Coordinates of C-alpha atoms and ligand atoms in Angstrom, one line a residue:
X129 CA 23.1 6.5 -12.7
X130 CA 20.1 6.4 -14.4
X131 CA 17.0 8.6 -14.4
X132 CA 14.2 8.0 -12.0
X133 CA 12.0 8.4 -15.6
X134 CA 14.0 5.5 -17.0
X135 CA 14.1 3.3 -14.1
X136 CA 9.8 4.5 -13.7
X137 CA 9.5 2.7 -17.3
X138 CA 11.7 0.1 -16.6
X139 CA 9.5 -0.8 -13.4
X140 CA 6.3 -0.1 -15.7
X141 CA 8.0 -2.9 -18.3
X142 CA 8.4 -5.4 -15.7
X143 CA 5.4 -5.1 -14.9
X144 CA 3.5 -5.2 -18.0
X145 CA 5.9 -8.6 -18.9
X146 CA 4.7 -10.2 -15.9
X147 CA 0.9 -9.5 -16.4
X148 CA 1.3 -10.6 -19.7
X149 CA 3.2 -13.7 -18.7
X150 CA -0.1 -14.4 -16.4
X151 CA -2.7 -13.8 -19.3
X152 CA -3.9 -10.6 -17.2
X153 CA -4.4 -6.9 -18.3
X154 CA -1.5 -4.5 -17.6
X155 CA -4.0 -1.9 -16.1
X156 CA -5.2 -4.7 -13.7
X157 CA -1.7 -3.7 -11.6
X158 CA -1.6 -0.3 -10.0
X159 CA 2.4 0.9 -9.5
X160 CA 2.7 2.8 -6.0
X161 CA 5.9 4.3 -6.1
X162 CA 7.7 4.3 -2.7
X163 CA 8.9 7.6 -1.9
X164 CA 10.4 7.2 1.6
X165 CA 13.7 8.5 2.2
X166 CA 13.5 10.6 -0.7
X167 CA 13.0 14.3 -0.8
X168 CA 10.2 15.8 -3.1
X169 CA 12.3 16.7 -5.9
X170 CA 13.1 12.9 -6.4
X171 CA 8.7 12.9 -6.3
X172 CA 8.4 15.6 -8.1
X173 CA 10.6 13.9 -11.1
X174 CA 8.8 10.8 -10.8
X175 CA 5.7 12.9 -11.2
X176 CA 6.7 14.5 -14.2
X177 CA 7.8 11.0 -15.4
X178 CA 3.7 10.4 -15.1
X179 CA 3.7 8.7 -12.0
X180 CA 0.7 10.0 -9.6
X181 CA 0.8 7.5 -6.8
X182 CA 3.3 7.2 -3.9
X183 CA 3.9 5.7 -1.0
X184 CA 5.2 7.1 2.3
X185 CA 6.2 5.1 6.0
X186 CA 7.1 7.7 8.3
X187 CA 4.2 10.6 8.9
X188 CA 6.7 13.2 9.8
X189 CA 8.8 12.9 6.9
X190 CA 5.2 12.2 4.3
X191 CA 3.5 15.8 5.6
X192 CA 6.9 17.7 5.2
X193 CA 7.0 16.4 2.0
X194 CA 3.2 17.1 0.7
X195 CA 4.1 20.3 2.3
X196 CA 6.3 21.0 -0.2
X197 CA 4.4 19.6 -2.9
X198 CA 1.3 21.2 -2.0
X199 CA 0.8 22.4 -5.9
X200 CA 1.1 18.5 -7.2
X201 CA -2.1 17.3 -4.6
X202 CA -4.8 17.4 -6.6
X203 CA -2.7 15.2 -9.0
X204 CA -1.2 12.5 -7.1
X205 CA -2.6 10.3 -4.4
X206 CA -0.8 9.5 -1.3
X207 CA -0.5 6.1 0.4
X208 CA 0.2 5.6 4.1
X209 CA 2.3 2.2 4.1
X210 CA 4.3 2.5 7.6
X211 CA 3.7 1.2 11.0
X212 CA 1.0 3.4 12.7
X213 CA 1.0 4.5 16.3
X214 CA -2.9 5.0 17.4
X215 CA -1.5 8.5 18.6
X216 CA -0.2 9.2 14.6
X217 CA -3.6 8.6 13.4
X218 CA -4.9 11.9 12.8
X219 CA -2.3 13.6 10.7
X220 CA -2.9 10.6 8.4
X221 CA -6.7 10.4 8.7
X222 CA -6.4 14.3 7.1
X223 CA -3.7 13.9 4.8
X224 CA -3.7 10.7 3.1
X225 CA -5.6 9.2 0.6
X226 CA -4.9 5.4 1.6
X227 CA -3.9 3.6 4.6
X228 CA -2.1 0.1 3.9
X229 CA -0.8 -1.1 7.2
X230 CA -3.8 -1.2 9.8
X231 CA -3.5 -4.3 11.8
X232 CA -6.0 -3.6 14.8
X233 CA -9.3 -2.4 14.9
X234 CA -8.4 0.7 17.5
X235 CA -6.5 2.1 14.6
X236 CA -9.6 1.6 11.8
X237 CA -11.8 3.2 14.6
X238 CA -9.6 6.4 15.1
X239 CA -9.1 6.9 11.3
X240 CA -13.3 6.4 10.7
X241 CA -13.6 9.2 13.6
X242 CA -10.8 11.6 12.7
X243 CA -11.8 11.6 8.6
X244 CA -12.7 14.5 8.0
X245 CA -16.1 15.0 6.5
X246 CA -15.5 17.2 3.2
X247 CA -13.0 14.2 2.2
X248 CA -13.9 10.9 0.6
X249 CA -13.7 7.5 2.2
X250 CA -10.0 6.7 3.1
X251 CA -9.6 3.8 1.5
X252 CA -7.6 0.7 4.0
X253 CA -6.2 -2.5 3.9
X254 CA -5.3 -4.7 6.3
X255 CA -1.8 -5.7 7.4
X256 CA -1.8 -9.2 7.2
X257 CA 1.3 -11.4 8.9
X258 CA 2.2 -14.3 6.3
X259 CA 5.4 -15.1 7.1
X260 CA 4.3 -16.2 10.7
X261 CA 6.8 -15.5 13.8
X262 CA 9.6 -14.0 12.0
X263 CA 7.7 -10.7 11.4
X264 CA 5.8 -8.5 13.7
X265 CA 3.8 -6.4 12.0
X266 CA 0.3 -7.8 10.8
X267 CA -2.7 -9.1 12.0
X268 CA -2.5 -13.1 12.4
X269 CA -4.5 -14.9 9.8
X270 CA -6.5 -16.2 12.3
X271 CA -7.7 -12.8 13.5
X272 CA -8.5 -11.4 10.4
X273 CA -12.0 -11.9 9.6
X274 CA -13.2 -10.8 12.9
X275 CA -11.1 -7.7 12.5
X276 CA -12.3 -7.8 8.6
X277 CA -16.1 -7.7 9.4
X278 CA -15.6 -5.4 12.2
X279 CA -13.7 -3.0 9.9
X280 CA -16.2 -3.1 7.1
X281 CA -18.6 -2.5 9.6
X282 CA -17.5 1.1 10.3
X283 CA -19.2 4.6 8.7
X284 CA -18.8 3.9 4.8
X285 CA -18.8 7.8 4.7
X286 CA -15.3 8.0 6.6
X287 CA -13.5 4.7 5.6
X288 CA -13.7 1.8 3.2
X289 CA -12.4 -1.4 3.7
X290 CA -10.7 -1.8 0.5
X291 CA -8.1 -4.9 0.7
X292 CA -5.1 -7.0 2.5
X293 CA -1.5 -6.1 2.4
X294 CA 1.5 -8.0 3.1
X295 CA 5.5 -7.5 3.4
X296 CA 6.2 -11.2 3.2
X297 CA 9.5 -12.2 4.7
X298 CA 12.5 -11.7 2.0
X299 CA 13.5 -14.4 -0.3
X300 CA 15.2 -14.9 -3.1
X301 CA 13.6 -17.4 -4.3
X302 CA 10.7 -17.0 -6.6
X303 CA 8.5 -20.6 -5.1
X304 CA 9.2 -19.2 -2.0
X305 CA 7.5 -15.7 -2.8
X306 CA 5.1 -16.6 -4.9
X307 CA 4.0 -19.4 -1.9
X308 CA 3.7 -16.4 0.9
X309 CA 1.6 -14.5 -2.2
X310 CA -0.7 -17.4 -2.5
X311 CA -1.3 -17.3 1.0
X312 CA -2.4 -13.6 1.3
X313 CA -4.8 -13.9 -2.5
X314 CA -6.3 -17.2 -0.2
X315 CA -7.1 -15.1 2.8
X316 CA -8.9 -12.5 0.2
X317 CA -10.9 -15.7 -1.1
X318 CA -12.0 -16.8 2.1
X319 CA -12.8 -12.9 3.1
X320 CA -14.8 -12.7 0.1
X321 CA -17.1 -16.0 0.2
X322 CA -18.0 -14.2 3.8
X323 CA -19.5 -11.8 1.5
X324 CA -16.6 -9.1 1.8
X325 CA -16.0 -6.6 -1.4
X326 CA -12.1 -6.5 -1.7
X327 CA -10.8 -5.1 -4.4
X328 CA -7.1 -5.1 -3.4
X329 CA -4.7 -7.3 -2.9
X330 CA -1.4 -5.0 -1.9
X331 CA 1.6 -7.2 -2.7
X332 CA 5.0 -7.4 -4.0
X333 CA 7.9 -4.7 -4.1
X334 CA 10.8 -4.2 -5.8
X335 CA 12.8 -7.5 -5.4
X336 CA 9.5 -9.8 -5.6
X337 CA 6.8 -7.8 -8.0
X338 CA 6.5 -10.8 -10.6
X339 CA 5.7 -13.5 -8.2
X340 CA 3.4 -11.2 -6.9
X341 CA 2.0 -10.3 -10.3
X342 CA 1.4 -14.4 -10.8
X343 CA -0.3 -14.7 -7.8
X344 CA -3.0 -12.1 -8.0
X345 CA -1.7 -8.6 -7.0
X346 CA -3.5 -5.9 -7.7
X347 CA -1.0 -3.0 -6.4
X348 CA 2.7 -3.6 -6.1
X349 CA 4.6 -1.2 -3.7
X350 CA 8.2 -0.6 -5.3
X351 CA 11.0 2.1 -3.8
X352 CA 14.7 0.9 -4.9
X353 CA 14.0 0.2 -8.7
X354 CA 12.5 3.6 -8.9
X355 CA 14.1 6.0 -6.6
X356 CA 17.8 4.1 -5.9
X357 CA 19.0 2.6 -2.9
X358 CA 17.9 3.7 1.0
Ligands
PLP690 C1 10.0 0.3 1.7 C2 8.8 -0.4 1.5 C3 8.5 -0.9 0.2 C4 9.4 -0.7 -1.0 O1 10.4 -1.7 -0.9 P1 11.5 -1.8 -2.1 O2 12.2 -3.1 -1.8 O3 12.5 -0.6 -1.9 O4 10.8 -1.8 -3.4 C5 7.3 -1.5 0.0 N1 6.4 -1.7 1.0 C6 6.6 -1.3 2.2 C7 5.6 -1.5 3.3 C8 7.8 -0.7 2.5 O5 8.1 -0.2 3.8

């Protein structure tokens, strides 16, 4: 098998091809490297590869693992990307750097109160449901400018409304993806005539990056070409 360093550059090529392929700049795409699963040595590699951001779903399994990593922190940023349970929030308030998946405002309030002070802004995006009925997770695109506003609304100090995130329903097809991508950089339009600043559209992963690339992302969220297999 090969290393997670040569399957980090392969990643880091696909990527580049793909910007290049839609006339954008290959620093316009941030690589979060999904972690999950994984124990920190396979991080710890992928940090000495040069990677510095990852991405964790389950807060149990992220804080034993920054546990161990404790002398990388200051060198890597850590994502939240999971489901969140309103009674999770705190641990993740502290710990992370980013939240990806809030989909209710209860859960944006409880991060802006439990950031702590000495910390800057946690940066969040909002979950957003493209796919319709088949998934669950996500706000409705209906819902989401009243949930934007009142987001952006909370203490700058604590929390920044920083983009949308989706985990579009899985297709092989590249119309197919690219269509559910069009729909979530559509929703950041219409956020941003309202007068919204996003900076961050979090979309595509490992099976889906370049459609996402084409359609505007700005961070794509990739585990199985890096790390292997779950
Ligand atoms: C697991 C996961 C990923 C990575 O998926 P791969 O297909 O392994 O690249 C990306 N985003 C979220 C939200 C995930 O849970």
């Amino acid at each position: 098998m090969e290393s997670i360093g040569t399957r980090l550059q392969a990643v880091k090529g696909r990527i580049a091809e793909a910007c290049r392929e839609a006339g954008r700049d290959a620093n316009s795409v941030t690589l979060l490297a999904v972690s999950k699963t994984f124990g920190p040595e396979a991080v710890r590699a992928a940090h000495a590869a040069g990677q510095r951001a990852f991405g964790e779903n389950y807060v149990q399994e992220a804080l034993a693992k920054m546990e161990a990593l404790a002398d990388l922190r200051a060198q890597t940023e850590w994502h939240f990307i999971g489901p969140l349970q309103s009674n999770k929030t705190r641990p993740v308030a502290e710990a992370f750097d980013w939240v990806h998946s809030v989909d209710r405002l209860r859960i944006a309030q409880r991060l802006a109160e439990q950031r702590p002070a000495w910390l800057p802004p946690l940066n969040l995006c909002l979950q957003v449901n493209v796919s319709g009925e088949a998934s669950k997770s996500g706000v409705a695109p209906a819902e989401l400018p009243a949930l934007a506003e009142a987001v952006a609304a909370l203490p700058a100090a604590r929390v920044r409304l920083a983009g949308l995130m989706s985990i579009p329903e899985p297709s092989a097809d590249g119309a197919t993806q690219r269509a559910a991508h069009r729909r979530l950089r559509g929703l950041r339009d219409e956020l941003r005539a309202r007068g919204l600043v996003l900076d961050t559209l979090s979309m595509g992963m490992s099976g889906d990056l370049e459609a996402a690339i084409a359609e505007g992302s700005t961070l794509v969220r990739v585990g199985t070409a890096i790390f292997g297999a779950r």
